[in-house]
Coordinates of C-alpha atoms in Angstrom, one line a residue:
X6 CA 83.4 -75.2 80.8
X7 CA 84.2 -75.9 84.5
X8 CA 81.0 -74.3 86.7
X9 CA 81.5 -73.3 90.0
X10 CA 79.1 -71.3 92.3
X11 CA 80.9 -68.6 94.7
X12 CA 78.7 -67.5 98.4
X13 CA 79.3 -64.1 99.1
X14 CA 78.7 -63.2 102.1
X15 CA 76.5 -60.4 103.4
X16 CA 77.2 -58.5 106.7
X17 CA 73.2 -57.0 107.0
X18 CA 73.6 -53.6 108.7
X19 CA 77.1 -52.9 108.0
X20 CA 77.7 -50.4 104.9
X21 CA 81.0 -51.7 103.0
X22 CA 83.6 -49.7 100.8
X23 CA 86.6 -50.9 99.0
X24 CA 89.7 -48.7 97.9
X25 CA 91.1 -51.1 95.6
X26 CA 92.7 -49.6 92.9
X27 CA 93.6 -52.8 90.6
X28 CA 91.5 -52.6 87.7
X29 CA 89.6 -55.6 86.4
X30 CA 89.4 -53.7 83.2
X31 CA 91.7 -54.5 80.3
X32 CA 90.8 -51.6 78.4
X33 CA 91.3 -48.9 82.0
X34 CA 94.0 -50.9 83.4
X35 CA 96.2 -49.5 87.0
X36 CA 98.2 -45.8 85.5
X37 CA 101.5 -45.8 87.3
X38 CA 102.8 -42.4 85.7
X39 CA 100.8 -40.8 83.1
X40 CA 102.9 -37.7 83.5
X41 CA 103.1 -35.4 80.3
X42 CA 106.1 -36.1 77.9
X43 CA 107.2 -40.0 77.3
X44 CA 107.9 -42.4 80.0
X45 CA 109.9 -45.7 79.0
X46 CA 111.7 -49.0 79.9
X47 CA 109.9 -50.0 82.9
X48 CA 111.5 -52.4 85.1
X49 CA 109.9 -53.7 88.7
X50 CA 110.3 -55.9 91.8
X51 CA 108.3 -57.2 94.8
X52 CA 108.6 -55.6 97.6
X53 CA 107.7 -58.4 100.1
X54 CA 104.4 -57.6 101.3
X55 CA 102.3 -57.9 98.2
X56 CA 103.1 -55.0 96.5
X57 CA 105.7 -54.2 93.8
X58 CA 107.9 -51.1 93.0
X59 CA 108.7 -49.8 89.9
X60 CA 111.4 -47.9 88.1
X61 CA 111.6 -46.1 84.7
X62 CA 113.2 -43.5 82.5
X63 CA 111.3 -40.2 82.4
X64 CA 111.2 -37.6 80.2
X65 CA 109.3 -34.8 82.2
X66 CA 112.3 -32.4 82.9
X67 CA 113.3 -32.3 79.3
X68 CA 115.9 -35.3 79.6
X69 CA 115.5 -38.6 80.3
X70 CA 115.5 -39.0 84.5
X71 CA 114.8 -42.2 86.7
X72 CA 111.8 -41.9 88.7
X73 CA 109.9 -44.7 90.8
X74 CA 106.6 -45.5 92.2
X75 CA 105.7 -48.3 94.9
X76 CA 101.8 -49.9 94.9
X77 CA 101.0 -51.8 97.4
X78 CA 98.9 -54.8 97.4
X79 CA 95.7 -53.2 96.0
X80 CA 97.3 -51.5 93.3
X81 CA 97.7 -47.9 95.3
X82 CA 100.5 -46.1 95.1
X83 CA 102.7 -45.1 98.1
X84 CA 104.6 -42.1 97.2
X85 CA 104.2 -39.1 95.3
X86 CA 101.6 -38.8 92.1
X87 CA 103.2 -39.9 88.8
X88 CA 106.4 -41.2 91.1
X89 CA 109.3 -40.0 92.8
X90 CA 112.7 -38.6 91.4
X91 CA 115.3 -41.0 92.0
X92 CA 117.8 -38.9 89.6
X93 CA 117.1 -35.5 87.9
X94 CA 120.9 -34.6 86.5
X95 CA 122.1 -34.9 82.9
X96 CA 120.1 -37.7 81.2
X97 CA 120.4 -41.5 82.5
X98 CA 120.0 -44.9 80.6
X99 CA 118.8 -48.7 81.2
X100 CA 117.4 -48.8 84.4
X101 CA 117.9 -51.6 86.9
X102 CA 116.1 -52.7 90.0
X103 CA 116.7 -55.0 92.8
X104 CA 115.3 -55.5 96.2
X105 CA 117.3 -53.8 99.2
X106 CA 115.4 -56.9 102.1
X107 CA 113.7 -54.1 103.5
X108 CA 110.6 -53.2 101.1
X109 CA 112.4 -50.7 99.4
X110 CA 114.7 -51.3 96.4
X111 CA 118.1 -50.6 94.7
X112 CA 117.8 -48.8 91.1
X113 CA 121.1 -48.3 89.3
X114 CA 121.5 -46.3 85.8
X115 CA 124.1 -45.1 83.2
X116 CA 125.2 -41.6 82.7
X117 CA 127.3 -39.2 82.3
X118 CA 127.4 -36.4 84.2
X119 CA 131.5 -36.9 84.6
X120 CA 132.4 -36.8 81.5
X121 CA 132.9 -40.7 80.7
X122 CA 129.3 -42.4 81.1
X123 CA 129.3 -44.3 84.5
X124 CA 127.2 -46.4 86.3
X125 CA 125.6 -45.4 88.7
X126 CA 122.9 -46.0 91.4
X127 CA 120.5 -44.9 94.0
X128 CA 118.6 -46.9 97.3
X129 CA 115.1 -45.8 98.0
X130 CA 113.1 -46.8 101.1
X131 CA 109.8 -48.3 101.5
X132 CA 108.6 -44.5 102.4
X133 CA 110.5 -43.5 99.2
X134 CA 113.1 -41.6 100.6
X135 CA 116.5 -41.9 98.7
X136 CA 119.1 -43.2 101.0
X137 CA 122.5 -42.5 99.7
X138 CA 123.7 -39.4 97.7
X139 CA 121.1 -37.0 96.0
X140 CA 121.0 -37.9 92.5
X141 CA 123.0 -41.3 93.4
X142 CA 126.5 -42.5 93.8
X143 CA 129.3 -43.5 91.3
X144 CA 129.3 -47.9 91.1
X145 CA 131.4 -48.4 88.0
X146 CA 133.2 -45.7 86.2
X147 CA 134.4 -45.5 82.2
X148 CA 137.6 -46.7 83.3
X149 CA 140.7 -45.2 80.8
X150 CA 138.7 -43.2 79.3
X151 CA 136.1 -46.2 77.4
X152 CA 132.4 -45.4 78.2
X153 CA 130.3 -47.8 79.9
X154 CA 128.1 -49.5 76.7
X155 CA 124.7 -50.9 77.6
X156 CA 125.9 -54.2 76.0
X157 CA 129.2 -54.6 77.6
X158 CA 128.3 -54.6 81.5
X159 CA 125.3 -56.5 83.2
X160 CA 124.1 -56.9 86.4
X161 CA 122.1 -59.7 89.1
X162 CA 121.3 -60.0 92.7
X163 CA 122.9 -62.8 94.4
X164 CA 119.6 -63.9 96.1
X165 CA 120.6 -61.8 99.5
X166 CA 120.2 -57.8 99.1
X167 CA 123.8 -57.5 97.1
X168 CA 124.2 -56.7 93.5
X169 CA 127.1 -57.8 91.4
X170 CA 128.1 -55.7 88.4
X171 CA 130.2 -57.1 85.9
X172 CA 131.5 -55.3 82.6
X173 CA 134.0 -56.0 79.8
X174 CA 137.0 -53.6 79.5
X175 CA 139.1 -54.9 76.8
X176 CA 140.0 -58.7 77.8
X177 CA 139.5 -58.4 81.4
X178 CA 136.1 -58.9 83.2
X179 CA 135.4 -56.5 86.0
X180 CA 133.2 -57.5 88.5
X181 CA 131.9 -55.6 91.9
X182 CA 130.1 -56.7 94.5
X183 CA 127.6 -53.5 96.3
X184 CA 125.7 -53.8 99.2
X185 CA 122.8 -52.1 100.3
X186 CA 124.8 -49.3 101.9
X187 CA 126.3 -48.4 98.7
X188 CA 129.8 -49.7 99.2
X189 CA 131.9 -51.8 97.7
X190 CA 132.3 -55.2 99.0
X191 CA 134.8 -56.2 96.8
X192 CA 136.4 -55.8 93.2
X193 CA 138.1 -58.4 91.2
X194 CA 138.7 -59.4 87.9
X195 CA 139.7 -61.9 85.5
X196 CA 141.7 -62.1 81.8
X197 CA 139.8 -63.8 79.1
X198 CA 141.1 -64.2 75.7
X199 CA 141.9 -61.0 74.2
X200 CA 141.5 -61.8 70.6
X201 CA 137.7 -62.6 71.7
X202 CA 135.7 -59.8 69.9
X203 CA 132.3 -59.6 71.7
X204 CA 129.8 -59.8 69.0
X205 CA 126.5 -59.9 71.7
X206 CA 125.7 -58.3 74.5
X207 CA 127.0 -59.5 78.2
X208 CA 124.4 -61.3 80.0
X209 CA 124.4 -62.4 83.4
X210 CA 122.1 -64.2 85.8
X211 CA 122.2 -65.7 89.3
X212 CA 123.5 -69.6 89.8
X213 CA 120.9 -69.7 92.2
X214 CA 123.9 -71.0 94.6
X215 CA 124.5 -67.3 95.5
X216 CA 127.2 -66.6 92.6
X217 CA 126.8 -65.8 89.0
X218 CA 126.8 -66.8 85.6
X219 CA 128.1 -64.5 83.0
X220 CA 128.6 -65.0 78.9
X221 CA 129.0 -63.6 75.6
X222 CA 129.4 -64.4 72.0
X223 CA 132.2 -63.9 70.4
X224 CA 134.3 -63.7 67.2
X225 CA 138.1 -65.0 66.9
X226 CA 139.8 -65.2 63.8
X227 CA 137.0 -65.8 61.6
X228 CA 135.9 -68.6 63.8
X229 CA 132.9 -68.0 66.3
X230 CA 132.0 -69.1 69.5
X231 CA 130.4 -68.3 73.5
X232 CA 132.3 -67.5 76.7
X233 CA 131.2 -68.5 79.9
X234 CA 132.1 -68.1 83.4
X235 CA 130.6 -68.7 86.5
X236 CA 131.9 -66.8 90.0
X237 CA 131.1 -67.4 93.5
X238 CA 129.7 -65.0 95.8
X239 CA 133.3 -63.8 96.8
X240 CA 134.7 -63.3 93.4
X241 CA 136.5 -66.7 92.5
X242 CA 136.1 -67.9 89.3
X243 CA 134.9 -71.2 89.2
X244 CA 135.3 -72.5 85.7
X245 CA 139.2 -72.0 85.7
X246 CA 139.9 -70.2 82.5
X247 CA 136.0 -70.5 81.3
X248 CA 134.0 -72.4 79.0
X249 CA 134.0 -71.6 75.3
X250 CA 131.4 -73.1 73.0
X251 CA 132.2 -74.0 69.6
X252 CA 129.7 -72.1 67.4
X253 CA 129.7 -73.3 63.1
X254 CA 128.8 -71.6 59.8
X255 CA 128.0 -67.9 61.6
X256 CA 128.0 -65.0 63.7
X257 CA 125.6 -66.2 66.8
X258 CA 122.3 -64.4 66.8
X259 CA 119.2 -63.5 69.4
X260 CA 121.9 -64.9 72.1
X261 CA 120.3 -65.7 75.2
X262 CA 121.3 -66.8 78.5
X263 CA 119.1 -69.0 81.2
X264 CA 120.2 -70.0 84.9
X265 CA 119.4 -73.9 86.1
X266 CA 119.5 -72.3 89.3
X267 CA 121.6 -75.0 91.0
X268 CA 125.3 -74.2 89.2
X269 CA 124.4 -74.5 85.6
X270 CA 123.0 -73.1 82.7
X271 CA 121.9 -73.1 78.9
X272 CA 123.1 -71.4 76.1
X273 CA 121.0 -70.3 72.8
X274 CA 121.3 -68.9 69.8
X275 CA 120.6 -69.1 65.9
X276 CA 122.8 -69.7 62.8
X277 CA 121.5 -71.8 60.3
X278 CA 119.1 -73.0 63.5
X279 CA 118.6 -73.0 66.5
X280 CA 120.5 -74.7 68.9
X281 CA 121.0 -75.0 72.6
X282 CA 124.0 -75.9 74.3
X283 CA 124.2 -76.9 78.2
X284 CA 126.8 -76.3 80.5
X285 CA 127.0 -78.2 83.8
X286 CA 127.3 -76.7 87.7
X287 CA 131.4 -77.9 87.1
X288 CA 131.5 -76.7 83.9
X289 CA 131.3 -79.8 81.8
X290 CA 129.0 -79.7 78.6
X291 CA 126.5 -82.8 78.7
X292 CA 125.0 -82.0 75.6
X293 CA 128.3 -82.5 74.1
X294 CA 130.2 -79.8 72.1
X295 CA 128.0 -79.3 69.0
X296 CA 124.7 -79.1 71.2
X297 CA 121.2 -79.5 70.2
X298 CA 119.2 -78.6 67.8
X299 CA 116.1 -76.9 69.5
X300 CA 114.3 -75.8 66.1
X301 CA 115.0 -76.0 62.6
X302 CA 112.6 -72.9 61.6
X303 CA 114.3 -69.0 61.1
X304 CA 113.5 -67.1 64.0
X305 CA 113.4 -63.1 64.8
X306 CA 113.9 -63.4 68.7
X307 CA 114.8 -65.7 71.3
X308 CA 112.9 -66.9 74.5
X309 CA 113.6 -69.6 77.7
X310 CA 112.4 -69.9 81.4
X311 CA 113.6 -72.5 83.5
X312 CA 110.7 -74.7 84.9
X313 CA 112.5 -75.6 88.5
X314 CA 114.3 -78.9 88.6
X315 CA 113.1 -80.5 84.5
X316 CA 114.4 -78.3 81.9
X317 CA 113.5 -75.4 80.0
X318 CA 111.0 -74.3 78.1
X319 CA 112.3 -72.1 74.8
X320 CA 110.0 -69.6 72.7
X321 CA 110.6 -68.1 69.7
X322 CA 109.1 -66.3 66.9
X323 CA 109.6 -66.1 62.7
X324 CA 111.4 -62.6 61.0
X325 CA 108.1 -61.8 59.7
X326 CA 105.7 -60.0 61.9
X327 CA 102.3 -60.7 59.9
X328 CA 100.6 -64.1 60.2
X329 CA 103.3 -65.5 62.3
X330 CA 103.3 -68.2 64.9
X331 CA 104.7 -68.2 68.5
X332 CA 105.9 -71.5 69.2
X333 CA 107.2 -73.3 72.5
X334 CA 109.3 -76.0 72.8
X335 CA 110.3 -78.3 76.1
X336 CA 113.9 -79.5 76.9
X337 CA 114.1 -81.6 79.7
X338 CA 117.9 -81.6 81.5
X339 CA 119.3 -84.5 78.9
X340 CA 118.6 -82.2 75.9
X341 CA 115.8 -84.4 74.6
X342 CA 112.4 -82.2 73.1
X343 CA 109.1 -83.0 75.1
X344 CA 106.9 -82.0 72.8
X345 CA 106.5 -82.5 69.0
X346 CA 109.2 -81.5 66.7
X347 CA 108.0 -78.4 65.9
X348 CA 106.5 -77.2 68.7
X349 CA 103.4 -76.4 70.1
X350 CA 101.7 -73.0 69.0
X351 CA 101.4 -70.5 71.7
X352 CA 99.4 -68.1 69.4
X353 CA 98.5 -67.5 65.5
X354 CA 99.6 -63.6 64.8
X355 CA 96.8 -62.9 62.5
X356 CA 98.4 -59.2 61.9
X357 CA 101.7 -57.6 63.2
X358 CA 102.3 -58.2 66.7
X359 CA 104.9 -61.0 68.5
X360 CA 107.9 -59.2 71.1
X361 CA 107.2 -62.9 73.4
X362 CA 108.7 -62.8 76.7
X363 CA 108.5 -65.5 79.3
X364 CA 108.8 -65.8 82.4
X365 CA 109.2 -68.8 85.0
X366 CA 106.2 -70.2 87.0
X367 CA 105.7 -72.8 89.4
X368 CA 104.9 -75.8 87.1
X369 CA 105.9 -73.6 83.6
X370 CA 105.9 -70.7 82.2
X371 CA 104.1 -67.5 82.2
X372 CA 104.4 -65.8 78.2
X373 CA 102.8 -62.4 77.3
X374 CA 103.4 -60.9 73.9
X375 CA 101.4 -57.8 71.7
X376 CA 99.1 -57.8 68.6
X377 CA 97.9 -55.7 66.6
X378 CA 94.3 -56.1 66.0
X379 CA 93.8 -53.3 63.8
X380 CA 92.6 -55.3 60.5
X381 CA 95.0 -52.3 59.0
X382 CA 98.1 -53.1 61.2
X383 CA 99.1 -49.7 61.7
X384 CA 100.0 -50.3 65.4
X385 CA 97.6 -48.3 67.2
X386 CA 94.9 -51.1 68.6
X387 CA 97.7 -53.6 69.9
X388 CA 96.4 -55.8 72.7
X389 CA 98.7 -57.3 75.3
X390 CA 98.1 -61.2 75.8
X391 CA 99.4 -63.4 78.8
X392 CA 98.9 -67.3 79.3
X393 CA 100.4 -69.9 81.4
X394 CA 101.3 -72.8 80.0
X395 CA 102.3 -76.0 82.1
X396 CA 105.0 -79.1 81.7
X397 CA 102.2 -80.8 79.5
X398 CA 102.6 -77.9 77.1
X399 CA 98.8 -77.4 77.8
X400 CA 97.2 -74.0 78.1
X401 CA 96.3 -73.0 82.0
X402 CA 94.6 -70.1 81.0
X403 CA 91.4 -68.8 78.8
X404 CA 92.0 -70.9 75.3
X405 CA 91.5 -66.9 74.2
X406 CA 94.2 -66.0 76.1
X407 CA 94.1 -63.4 79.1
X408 CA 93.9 -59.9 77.6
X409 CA 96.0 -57.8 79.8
X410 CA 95.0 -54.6 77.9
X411 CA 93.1 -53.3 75.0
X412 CA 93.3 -49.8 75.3
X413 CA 93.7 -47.9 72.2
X414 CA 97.4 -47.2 71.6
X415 CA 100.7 -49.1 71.1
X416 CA 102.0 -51.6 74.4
X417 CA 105.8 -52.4 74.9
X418 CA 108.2 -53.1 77.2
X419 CA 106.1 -55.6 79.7
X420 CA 108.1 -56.0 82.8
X421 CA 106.7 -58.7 84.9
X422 CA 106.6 -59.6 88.8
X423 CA 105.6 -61.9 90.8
X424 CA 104.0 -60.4 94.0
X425 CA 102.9 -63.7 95.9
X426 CA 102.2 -67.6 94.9
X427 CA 101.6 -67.6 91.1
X428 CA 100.2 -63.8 91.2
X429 CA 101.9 -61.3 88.9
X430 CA 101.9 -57.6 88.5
X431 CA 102.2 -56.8 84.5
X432 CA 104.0 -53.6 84.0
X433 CA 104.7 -52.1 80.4
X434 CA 105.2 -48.5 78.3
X435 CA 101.7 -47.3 77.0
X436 CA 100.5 -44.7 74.0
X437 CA 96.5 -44.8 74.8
X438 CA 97.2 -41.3 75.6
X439 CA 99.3 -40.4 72.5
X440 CA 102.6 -40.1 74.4
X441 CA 104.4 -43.2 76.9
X442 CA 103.0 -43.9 79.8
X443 CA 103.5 -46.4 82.6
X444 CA 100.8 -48.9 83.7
X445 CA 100.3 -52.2 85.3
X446 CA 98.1 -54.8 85.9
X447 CA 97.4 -57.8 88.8
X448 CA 96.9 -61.0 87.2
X449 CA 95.4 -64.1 89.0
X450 CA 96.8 -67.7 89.9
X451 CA 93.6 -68.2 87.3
X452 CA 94.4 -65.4 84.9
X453 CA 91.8 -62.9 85.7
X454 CA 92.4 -59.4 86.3
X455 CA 91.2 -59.5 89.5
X456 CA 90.7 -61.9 92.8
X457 CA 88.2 -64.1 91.7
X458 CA 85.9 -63.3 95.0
X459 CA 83.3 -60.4 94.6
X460 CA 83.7 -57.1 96.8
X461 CA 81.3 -55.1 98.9
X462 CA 80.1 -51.6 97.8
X463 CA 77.5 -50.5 100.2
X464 CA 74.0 -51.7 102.0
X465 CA 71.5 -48.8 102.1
X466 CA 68.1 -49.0 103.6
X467 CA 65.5 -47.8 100.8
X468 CA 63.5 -44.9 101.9
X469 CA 59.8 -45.1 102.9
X470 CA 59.3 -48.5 102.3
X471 CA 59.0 -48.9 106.3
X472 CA 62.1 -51.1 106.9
X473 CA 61.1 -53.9 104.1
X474 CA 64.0 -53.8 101.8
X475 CA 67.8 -53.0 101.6
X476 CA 69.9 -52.2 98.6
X477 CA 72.9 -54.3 98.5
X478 CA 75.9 -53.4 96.2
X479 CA 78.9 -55.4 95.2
X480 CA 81.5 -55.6 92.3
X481 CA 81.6 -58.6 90.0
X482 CA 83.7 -61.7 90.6
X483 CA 86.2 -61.7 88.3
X484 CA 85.0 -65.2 87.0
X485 CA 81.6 -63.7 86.3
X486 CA 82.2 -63.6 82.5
X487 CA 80.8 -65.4 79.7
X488 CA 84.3 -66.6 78.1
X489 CA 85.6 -68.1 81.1
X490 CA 87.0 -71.0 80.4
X491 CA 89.2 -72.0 83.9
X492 CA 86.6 -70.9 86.2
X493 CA 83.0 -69.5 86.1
X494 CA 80.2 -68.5 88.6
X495 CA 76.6 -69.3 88.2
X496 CA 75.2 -67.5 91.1
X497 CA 76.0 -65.2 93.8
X498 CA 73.9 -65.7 97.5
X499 CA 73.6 -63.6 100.2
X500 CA 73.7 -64.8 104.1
X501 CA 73.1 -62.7 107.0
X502 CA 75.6 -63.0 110.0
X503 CA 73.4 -64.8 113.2
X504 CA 74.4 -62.8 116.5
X505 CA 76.4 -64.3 119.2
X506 CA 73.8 -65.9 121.4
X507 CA 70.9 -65.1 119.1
X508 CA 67.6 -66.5 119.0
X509 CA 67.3 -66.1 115.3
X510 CA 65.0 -68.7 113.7
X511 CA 67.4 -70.0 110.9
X512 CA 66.1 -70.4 107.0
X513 CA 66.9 -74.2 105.7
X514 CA 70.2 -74.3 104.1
X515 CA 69.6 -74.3 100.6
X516 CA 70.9 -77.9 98.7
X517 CA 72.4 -75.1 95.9
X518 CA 75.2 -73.8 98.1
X519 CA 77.9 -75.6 99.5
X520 CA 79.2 -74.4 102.9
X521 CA 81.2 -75.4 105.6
X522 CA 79.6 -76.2 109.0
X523 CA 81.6 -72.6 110.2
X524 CA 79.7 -70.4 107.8
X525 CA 76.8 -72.9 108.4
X526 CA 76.3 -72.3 111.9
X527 CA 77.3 -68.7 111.7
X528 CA 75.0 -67.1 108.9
X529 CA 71.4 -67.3 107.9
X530 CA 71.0 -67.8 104.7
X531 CA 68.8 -65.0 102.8
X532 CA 68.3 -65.6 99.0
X533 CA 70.9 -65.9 95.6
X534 CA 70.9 -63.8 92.3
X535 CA 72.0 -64.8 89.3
X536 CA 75.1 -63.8 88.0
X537 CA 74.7 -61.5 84.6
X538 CA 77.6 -63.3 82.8
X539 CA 78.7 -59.5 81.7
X540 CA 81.7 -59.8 78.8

């Protein structure tokens, strides 16, 4: 165990208060909206300055609305208690958010108040005030008479403050480009295949070149296979009539999508395995037409992050949700596994638990996932676990794993954000209160639930003791905890700021604490406590 020693120091005369409202408490957490009735299907953003804002369906006015909250960079929330209405009419579907450049966002929505469900969507300002139309405007309509499906339209930012929407009508692609006024940049469209019958939902992600990359699985004649295009910011398609991927044996399961960010992508899904197939910035397929094999084992659900400029790094889990394993697997850009055959084990699921997610971070990954820890596995003491795991496949984290919550109650639906360098807000649907709620959590570069240096309470004089003590009060470093295995404190000390031009008569530095010649030659040094090494 690494052992570190932190100096906090003390401002003698000053009294100190913190309104902080990030929790370093896994089992109280940060409550977004605990609003009677169920809130769901939280999604969130940065928004620039340290904060994030976050989105979700609501079920408070007897249907299921769109409301939002912003917190800024201590966890306190901007606008209204339990979040602002962002659309109150009929009842709306799969939430979206985007930034707007400004510190406020974009949320769009499905419903259908005319008749055909539409998309539609809604700009809020970093005061919270809606900016277009009161209840939103129309984006995308159920054109001749087809509603909009949740699985047959997606949409991604293109990396500047535009969204493009694209949705399958038939065997034509749609695709519009909104800005943050609302409007329409452009519309266009192209033909694909029209005996292509979409067996998996659309998905979509930037190209990280300011375009798009879009695909789908399909079925044709009793033979199977995925579509792929990738667009350019103004709508050409770049991949002339696409890029279809042979699939053998089977219908193509737990599809999933993930950007290269520089013109390319991957593609994976299971038949009788898993396999991974890789298609180029020009569209070529270096990992030639049958693909790779990325894992031989039946899984239940399908996970990859790209890791910057070497690969990905996949996750998956097995059908069965007791006594399962999480594994991770590296591919570098050639297709070649990193790491042994079979993976590495993120995590032994002693009883039900697994829904993995990952999510990419500078130098890896960043996976969270739920289990049950209720010996009986009746899903009301599920814990929510993150780690970070690095190109090495070795754990950054606690070997325990961070424990993002342990309230009582089920977890689901973690959206997650990152807020600054390798710091994440964790946002997710919680039942410690018997109905859905919305809460998050800030999470460390280190994995703690909190900044890792100590804050200042308050300095009181005690009475009648005729000016011989103080009382000096401070919260807990979030490394002072026995199970820390990346960082842990041994002692806290205490240092009393010299005046400018002071005759002070200076203590010895003490051989314990390591300071700069700054602090050195600016603060006395008083005395250290011992941390309590609270669990």
């Amino acid at each position: 165990m690494k052992r570190i020693t932190k100096i906090l120091i003390m401002l003698l005369g000053i009294v100190f208060t913190i309104d902080a409202q990030w929790s370093n408490n896994p089992n109280i957490n940060t409550p977004v909206c605990t609003n009677q009735f169920n809130q769901d299907n939280p999604v969130s953003i940065s928004d620039g300055k340290g904060g994030v804002i976050i989105g979700w369906q609501d079920g408070r006015n007897s249907s299921s609305n769109v409301y939002s909250q912003r917190l800024d960079s201590n966890g306190i929330a901007q606008w209204s208690v339990d979040g602002i209405v962002v659309c109150d009419t009929n009842a709306q579907q799969n939430v979206k958010i985007f930034p707007d450049g400004a510190e406020g966002a974009m949320l769009f929505w499905r419903d259908s108040r005319s008749g055909n469900s539409r998309l539609y969507g809604q700009r809020i300002n970093k005061n919270g005030i809606s900016q277009w139309n009161k209840n939103g405007i129309s984006v995308m309509q159920g054109d001749s008479g087809i509603n909009l499906q949740n699985d047959t339209y997606g949409m991604v930012s293109l990396g500047n403050t535009n969204v493009l929407v694209a949705r399958i009508i038939q065997s034509i692609i749609i695709f519009k480009l909104i800005d943050t006024s609302g409007a329409t940049a452009w519309t266009d469209t192209i033909e694909i295949d029209a005996n292509n019958i979409k067996v998996t939902p659309l998905f979509i992600e930037s190209d990280g070149l300011g375009g798009a990359i879009l695909s789908f699985g399909y079925q044709n004649s009793g033979t199977w296979g995925c579509y792929a295009q990738r667009i350019n910011s103004e709508g050409t398609a770049l991949w002339d009539s696409g890029v279809n991927v042979a699939i053998q044996n089977s219908d193509p399961e737990y599809f999933t999508l993930s950007s290269d960010n520089n013109g390319g992508a991957i593609l994976l899904y299971q038949t009788t395995q898993v396999y991974g197939h890789r298609i180029s910035a020009s569209g070529t397929q270096p990992w030639g037409m049958s693909g790779k094999v990325i894992t031989i084992e039946n899984v239940n659900r399908l996970e990859a992050a790209h890791t910057g400029g070497n690969g990905w790094i996949v996750g998956w889990e097995p059908p069965f949700r007791r006594g399962i394993k999480i594994r991770l697997q590296y591919i570098d850009t050639s297709g070649a596994i990193q790491w042994i055959p079979e993976g590495i084990i993120l995590t032994k699921v002693v009883n039900n638990g697994g829904a993995l997610n990952l999510f990419p971070s500078q130098g890896g990954v960043l996976a969270t996932w739920v289990e049950d820890v209720d010996p009986m596995g009746n899903g009301q003491q599920v814990f929510m676990y993150a780690q970070k795991i690095d190109l090495q496949g070795k754990m950054l984290w606690k070997k325990s794993n961070t424990i993002v919550c342990c309230a009582w109650g089920a977890k689901a639906e973690p959206a997650i954000t990152e807020i600054g360098y390798n710091t994440y807000v964790f946002t997710w649907r919680d039942e410690r209160n018997s109905y859905s709620d919305i809460y998050a959590q800030y999470i460390t570069s280190a994995g703690v639930l909190s900044e890792l240096a100590p804050s200042f309470l308050s300095l009181e004089d005690i009475q009648n003791d005729n000016g011989g003590k103080l009382r000096i009060k401070w919260t807990a470093s979030a490394s002072d905890i026995e199970e820390a295995d990346v960082m842990s404190i041994t002692q806290y000390g205490l240092w009393r700021k010299i005046p400018a031009g002071s005759l002070t008569l200076r203590r010895p530095l003490q051989s314990s604490f390591l300071v700069d010649d700054t602090i050195a030659s600016n603060y006395d040094f008083i005395t250290s406590v011992p941390v309590l090494l609270a669990d």
